[in-house]
Short mmCIF file of C-alpha atoms in Angstrom, two decimals:
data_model
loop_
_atom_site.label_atom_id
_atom_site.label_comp_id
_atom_site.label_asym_id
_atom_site.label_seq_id
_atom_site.Cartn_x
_atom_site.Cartn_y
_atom_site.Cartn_z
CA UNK A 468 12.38 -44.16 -16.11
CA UNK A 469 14.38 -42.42 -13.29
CA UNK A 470 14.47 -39.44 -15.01
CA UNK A 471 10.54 -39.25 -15.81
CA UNK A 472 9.78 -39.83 -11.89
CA UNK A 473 11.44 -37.08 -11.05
CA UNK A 474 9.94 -34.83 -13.01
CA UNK A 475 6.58 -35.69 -12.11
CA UNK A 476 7.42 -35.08 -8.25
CA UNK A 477 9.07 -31.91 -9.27
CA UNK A 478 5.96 -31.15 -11.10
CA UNK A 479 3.99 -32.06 -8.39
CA UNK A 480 5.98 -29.87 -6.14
CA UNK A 481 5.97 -26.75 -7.86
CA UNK A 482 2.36 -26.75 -8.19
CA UNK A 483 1.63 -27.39 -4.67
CA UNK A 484 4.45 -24.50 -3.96
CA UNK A 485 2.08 -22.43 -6.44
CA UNK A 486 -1.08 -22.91 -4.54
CA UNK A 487 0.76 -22.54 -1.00
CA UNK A 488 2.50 -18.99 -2.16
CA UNK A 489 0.21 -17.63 -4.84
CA UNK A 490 -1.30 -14.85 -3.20
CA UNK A 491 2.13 -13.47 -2.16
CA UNK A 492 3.87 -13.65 -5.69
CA UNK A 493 2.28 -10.32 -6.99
CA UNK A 494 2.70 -8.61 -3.66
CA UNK A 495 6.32 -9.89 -3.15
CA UNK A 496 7.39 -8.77 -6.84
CA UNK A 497 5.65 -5.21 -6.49
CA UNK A 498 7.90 -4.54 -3.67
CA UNK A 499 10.57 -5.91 -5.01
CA UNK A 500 10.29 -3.51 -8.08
CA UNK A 501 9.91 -0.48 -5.75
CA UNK A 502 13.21 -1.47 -3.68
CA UNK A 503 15.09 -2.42 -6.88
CA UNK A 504 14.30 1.40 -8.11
CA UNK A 505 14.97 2.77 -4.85
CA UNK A 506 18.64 1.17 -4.60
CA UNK A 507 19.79 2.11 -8.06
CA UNK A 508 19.18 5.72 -7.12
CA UNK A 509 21.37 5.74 -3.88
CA UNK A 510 24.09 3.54 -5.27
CA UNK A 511 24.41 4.56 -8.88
CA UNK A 512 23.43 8.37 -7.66
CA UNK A 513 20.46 8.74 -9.79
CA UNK A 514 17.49 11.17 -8.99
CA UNK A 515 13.75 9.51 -10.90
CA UNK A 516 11.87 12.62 -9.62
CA UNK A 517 11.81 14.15 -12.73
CA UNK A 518 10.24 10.66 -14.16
CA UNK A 519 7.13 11.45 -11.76
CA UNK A 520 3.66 12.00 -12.95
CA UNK A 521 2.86 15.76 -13.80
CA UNK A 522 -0.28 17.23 -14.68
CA UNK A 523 -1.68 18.10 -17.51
CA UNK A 524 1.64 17.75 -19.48
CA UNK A 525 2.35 15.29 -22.39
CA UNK A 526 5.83 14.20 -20.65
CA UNK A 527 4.09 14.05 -17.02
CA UNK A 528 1.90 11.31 -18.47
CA UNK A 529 4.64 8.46 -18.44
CA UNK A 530 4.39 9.11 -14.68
CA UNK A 531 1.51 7.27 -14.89
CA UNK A 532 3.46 4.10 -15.52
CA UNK A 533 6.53 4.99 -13.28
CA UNK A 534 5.64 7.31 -10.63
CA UNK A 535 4.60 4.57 -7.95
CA UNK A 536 8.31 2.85 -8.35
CA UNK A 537 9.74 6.22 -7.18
CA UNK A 538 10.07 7.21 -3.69
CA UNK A 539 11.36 10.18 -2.13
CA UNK A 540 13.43 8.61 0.79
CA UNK A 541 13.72 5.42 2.69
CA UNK A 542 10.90 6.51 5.12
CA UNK A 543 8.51 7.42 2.40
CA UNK A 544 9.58 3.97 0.93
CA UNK A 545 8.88 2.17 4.45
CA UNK A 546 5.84 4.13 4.53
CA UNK A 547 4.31 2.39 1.71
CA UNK A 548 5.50 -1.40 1.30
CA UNK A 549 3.87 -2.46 4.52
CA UNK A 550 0.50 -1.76 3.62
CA UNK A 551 1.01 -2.61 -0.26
CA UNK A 552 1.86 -5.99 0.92
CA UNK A 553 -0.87 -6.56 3.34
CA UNK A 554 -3.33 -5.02 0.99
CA UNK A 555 -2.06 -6.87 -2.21
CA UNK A 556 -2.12 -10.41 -0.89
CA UNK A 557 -6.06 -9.52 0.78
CA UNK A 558 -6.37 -8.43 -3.29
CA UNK A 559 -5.08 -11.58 -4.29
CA UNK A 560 -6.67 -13.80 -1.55
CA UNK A 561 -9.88 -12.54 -1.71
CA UNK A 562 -10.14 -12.23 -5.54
CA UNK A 563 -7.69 -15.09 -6.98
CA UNK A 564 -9.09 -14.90 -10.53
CA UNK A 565 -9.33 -10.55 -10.79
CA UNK A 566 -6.93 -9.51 -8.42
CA UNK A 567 -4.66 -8.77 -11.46
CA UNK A 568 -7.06 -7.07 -13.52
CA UNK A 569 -8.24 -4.83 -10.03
CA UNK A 570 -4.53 -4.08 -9.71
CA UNK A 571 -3.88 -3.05 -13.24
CA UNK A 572 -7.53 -0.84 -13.55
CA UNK A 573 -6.65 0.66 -10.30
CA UNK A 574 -3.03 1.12 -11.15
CA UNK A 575 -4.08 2.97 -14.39
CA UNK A 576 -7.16 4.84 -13.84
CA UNK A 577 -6.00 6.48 -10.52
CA UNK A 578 -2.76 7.59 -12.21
CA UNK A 579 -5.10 9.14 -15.08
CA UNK A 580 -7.18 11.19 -12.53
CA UNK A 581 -3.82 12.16 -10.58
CA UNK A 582 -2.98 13.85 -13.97
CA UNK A 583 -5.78 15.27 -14.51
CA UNK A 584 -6.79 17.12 -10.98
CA UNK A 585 -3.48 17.79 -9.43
CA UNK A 586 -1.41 20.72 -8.51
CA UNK A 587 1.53 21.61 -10.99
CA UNK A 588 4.44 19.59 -9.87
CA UNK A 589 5.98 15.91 -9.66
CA UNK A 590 4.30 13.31 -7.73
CA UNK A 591 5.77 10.12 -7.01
CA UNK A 592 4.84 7.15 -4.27
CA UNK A 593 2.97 4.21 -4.25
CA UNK A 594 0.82 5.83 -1.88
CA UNK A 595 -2.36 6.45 -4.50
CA UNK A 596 -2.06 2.51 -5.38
CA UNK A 597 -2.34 1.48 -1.25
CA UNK A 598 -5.61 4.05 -1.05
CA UNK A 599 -6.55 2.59 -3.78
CA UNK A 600 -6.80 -1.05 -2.22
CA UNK A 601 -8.18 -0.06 1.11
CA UNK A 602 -10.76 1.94 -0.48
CA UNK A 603 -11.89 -1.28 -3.10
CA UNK A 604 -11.16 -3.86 0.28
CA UNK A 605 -13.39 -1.48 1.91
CA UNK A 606 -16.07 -0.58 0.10
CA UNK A 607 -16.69 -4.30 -2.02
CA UNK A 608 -16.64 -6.09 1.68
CA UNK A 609 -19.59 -3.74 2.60
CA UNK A 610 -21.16 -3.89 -0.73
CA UNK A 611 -20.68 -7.78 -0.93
CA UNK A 612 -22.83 -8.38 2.64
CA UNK A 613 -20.43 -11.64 2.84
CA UNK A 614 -19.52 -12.02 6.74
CA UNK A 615 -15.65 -12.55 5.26
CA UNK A 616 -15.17 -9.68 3.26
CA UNK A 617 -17.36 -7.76 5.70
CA UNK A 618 -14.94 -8.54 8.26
CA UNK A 619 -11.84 -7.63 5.74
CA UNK A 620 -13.96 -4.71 5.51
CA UNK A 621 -13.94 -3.55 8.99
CA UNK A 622 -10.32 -4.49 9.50
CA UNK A 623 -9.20 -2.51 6.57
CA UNK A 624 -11.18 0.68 8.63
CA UNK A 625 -9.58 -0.32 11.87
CA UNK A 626 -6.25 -0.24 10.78
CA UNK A 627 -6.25 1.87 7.85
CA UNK A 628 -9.19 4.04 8.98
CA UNK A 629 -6.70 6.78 9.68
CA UNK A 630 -5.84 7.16 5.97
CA UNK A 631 -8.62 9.22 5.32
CA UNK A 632 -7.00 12.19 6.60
CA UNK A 633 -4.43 11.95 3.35
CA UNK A 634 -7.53 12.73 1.08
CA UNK A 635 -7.64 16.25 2.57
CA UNK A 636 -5.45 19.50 1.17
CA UNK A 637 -3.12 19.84 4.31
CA UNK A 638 -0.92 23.46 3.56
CA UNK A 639 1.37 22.29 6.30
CA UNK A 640 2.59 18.89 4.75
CA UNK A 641 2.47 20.98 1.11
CA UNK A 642 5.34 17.75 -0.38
CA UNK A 643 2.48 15.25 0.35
CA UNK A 644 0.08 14.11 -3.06
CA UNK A 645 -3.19 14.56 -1.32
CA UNK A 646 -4.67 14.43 -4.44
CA UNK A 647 -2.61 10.93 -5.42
CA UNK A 648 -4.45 10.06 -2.28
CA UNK A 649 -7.92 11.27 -3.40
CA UNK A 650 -7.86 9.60 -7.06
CA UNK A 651 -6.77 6.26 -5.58
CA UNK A 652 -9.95 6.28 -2.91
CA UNK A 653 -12.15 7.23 -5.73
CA UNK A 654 -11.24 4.81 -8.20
CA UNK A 655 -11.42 2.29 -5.29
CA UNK A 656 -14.82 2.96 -4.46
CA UNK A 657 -15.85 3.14 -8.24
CA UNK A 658 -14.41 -0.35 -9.36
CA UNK A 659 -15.88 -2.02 -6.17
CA UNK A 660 -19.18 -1.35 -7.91
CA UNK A 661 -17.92 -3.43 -10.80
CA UNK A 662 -16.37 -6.71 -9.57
CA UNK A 663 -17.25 -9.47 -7.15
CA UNK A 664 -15.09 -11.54 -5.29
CA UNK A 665 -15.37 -15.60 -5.91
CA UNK A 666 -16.15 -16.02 -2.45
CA UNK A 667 -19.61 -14.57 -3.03
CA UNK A 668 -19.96 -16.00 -6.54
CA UNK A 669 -19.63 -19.78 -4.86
CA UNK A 670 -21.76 -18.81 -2.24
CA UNK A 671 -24.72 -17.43 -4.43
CA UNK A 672 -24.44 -20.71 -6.57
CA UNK A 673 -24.30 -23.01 -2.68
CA UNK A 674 -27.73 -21.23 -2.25
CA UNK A 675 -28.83 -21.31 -5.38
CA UNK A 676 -28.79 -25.26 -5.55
CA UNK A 677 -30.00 -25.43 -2.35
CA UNK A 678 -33.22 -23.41 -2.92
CA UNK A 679 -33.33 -26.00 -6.03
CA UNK A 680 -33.52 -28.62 -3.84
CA UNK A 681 -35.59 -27.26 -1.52
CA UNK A 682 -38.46 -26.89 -4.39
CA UNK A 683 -38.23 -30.63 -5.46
CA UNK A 684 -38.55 -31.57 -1.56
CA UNK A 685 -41.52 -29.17 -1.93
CA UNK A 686 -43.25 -30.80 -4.77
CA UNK A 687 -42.50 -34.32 -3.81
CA UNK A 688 -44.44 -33.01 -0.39
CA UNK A 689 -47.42 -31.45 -1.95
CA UNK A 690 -48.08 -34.59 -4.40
CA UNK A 691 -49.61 -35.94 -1.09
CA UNK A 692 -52.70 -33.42 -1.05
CA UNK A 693 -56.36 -34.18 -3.59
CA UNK A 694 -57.43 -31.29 -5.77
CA UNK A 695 -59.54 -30.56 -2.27
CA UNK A 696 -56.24 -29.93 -0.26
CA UNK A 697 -56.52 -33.05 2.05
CA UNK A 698 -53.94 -35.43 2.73
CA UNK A 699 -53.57 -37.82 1.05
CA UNK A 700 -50.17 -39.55 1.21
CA UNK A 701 -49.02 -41.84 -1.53
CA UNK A 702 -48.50 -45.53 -0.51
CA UNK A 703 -45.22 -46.81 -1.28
CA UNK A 704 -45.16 -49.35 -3.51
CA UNK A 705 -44.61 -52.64 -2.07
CA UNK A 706 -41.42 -54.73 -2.67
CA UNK A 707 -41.69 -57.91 -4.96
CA UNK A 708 -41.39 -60.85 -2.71
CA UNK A 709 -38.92 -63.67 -3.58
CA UNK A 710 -41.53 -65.85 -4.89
CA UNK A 711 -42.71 -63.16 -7.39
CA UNK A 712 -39.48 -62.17 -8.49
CA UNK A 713 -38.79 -66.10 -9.59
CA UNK A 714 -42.29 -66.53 -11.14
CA UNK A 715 -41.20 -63.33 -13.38
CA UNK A 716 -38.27 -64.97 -14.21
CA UNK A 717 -39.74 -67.92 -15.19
CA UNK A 718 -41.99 -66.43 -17.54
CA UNK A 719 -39.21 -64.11 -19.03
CA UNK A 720 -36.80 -67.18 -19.63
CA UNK A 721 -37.94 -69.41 -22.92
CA UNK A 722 -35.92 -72.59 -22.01
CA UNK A 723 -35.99 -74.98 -25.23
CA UNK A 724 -33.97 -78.35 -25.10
CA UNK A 725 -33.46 -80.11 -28.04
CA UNK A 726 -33.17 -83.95 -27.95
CA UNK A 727 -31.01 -85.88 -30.67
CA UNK A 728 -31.40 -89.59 -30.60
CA UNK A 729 -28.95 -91.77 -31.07
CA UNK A 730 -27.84 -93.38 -33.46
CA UNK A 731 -27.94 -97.18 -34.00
CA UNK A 732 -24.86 -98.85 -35.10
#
């Protein structure tokens, strides 16, 4: 009996510890995986570059998979797991049922176009997956019209407005993926086009019932007007009195008593 008690709090606990953390779990393990990578490289003395994405090349394209767990340097590394843990848990936050699926298109698809249109040489860095999010945050909070995501929106601009830059061939910064950069802010703004956060599905179906009752508020109104549009309001129908109630009662009841004489002895 003991035993069965406490399993049902521990139950209970874990799933309230669930819905507390659960839009940091994906952000938290991401950068886990990208610090895990990073510190068997410096202490086992291993060098991933060569594991990077490179175009146009049938090895290049497991880079796909691998290049954004490989990092250059601690600064490049620093560089990046701020904003992919900001960004992830708005993902998650904002979009609790797709945020997975978002992650995983963008994840994929901006990889693919890396391949496709870059220069000749190994890119690595999570970078492409954060322009990525701030480009899907972005756009979908402007495409949405919802004040929240409007205001994720602008804050994504505000403090990642400056990003923008990265999208642009720079021939003095010739070791930074512009074009990472450039396929992650493209497949951002493409996939915005093609998912909706829940916060404007709930709202859509708030209104939705709401204009529904509206309309029956509306009918129940316009009963009150004649075929010659005056008004003509509809009497309420009067209670039954206490006296009417018992004479209906009376006539619904069929009382029959049945009278056995008795016996002589």
């Amino acid at each position: 009996m003991q035993i069965g008690k406490f399993f049902d709090i521990f139950t209970t606990m874990k799933s309230q510890l669930y819905k507390t953390y659960r839009y940091l779990w994906l952000p938290f393990f991401a950068l886990l995986a990208i610090w895990i990578v990073y510190w068997i490289e410096i202490r086992f003395g291993f060098n991933f570059n060569s594991y990077g994405l490179f175009p146009r090349s049938l090895k290049g394209l497991r880079g796909i998979l691998l290049s954004p767990f490989i990092h250059s340097g601690i600064e490049h590394l620093f560089k990046n797991s701020i904003p992919l843990i900001i960004l992830i848990s708005a993902l998650a936050f904002f979009y609790p049922k797709k945020h997975i699926k978002i992650l995983l298109y963008g994840f994929l698809f901006s990889g693919i176009l890396t391949w496709i249109i870059a220069r000749p040489s190994y890119h690595i860095g999570a970078s492409g997956i954060v322009y990525f999010l701030a480009s899907f945050l972005f756009f979908n909070g402007i495409k949405s019209k919802n004040y929240r995501l409007i205001a994720l929106a602008l804050t994504v601009a505000f403090v990642y407005g400056s990003l923008v830059w990265g999208v642009l061939p720079d021939q003095t910064k010739e070791n930074i993926s512009w074009e990472g950069h450039l396929s992650g802010l493209i497949i951002g703004f493409l996939l915005s086009y093609f998912y909706t956060s829940e916060f404007v599905t709930s709202e859509l179906n708030f209104k939705k019932h709401k204009s529904v009752m509206q309309t029956e508020k509306e009918k129940e109104f316009m009963r009150q007007f004649d075929e010659n549009g005056h008004f003509n309001p509809i009497e309420p129908e009067e209670e039954p009195t206490d006296e009417v109630l018992i004479k209906d009662l009376s006539n619904q009841l069929d009382i029959k008593v049945y009278y056995k004489p008795k016996q002589k002895k």
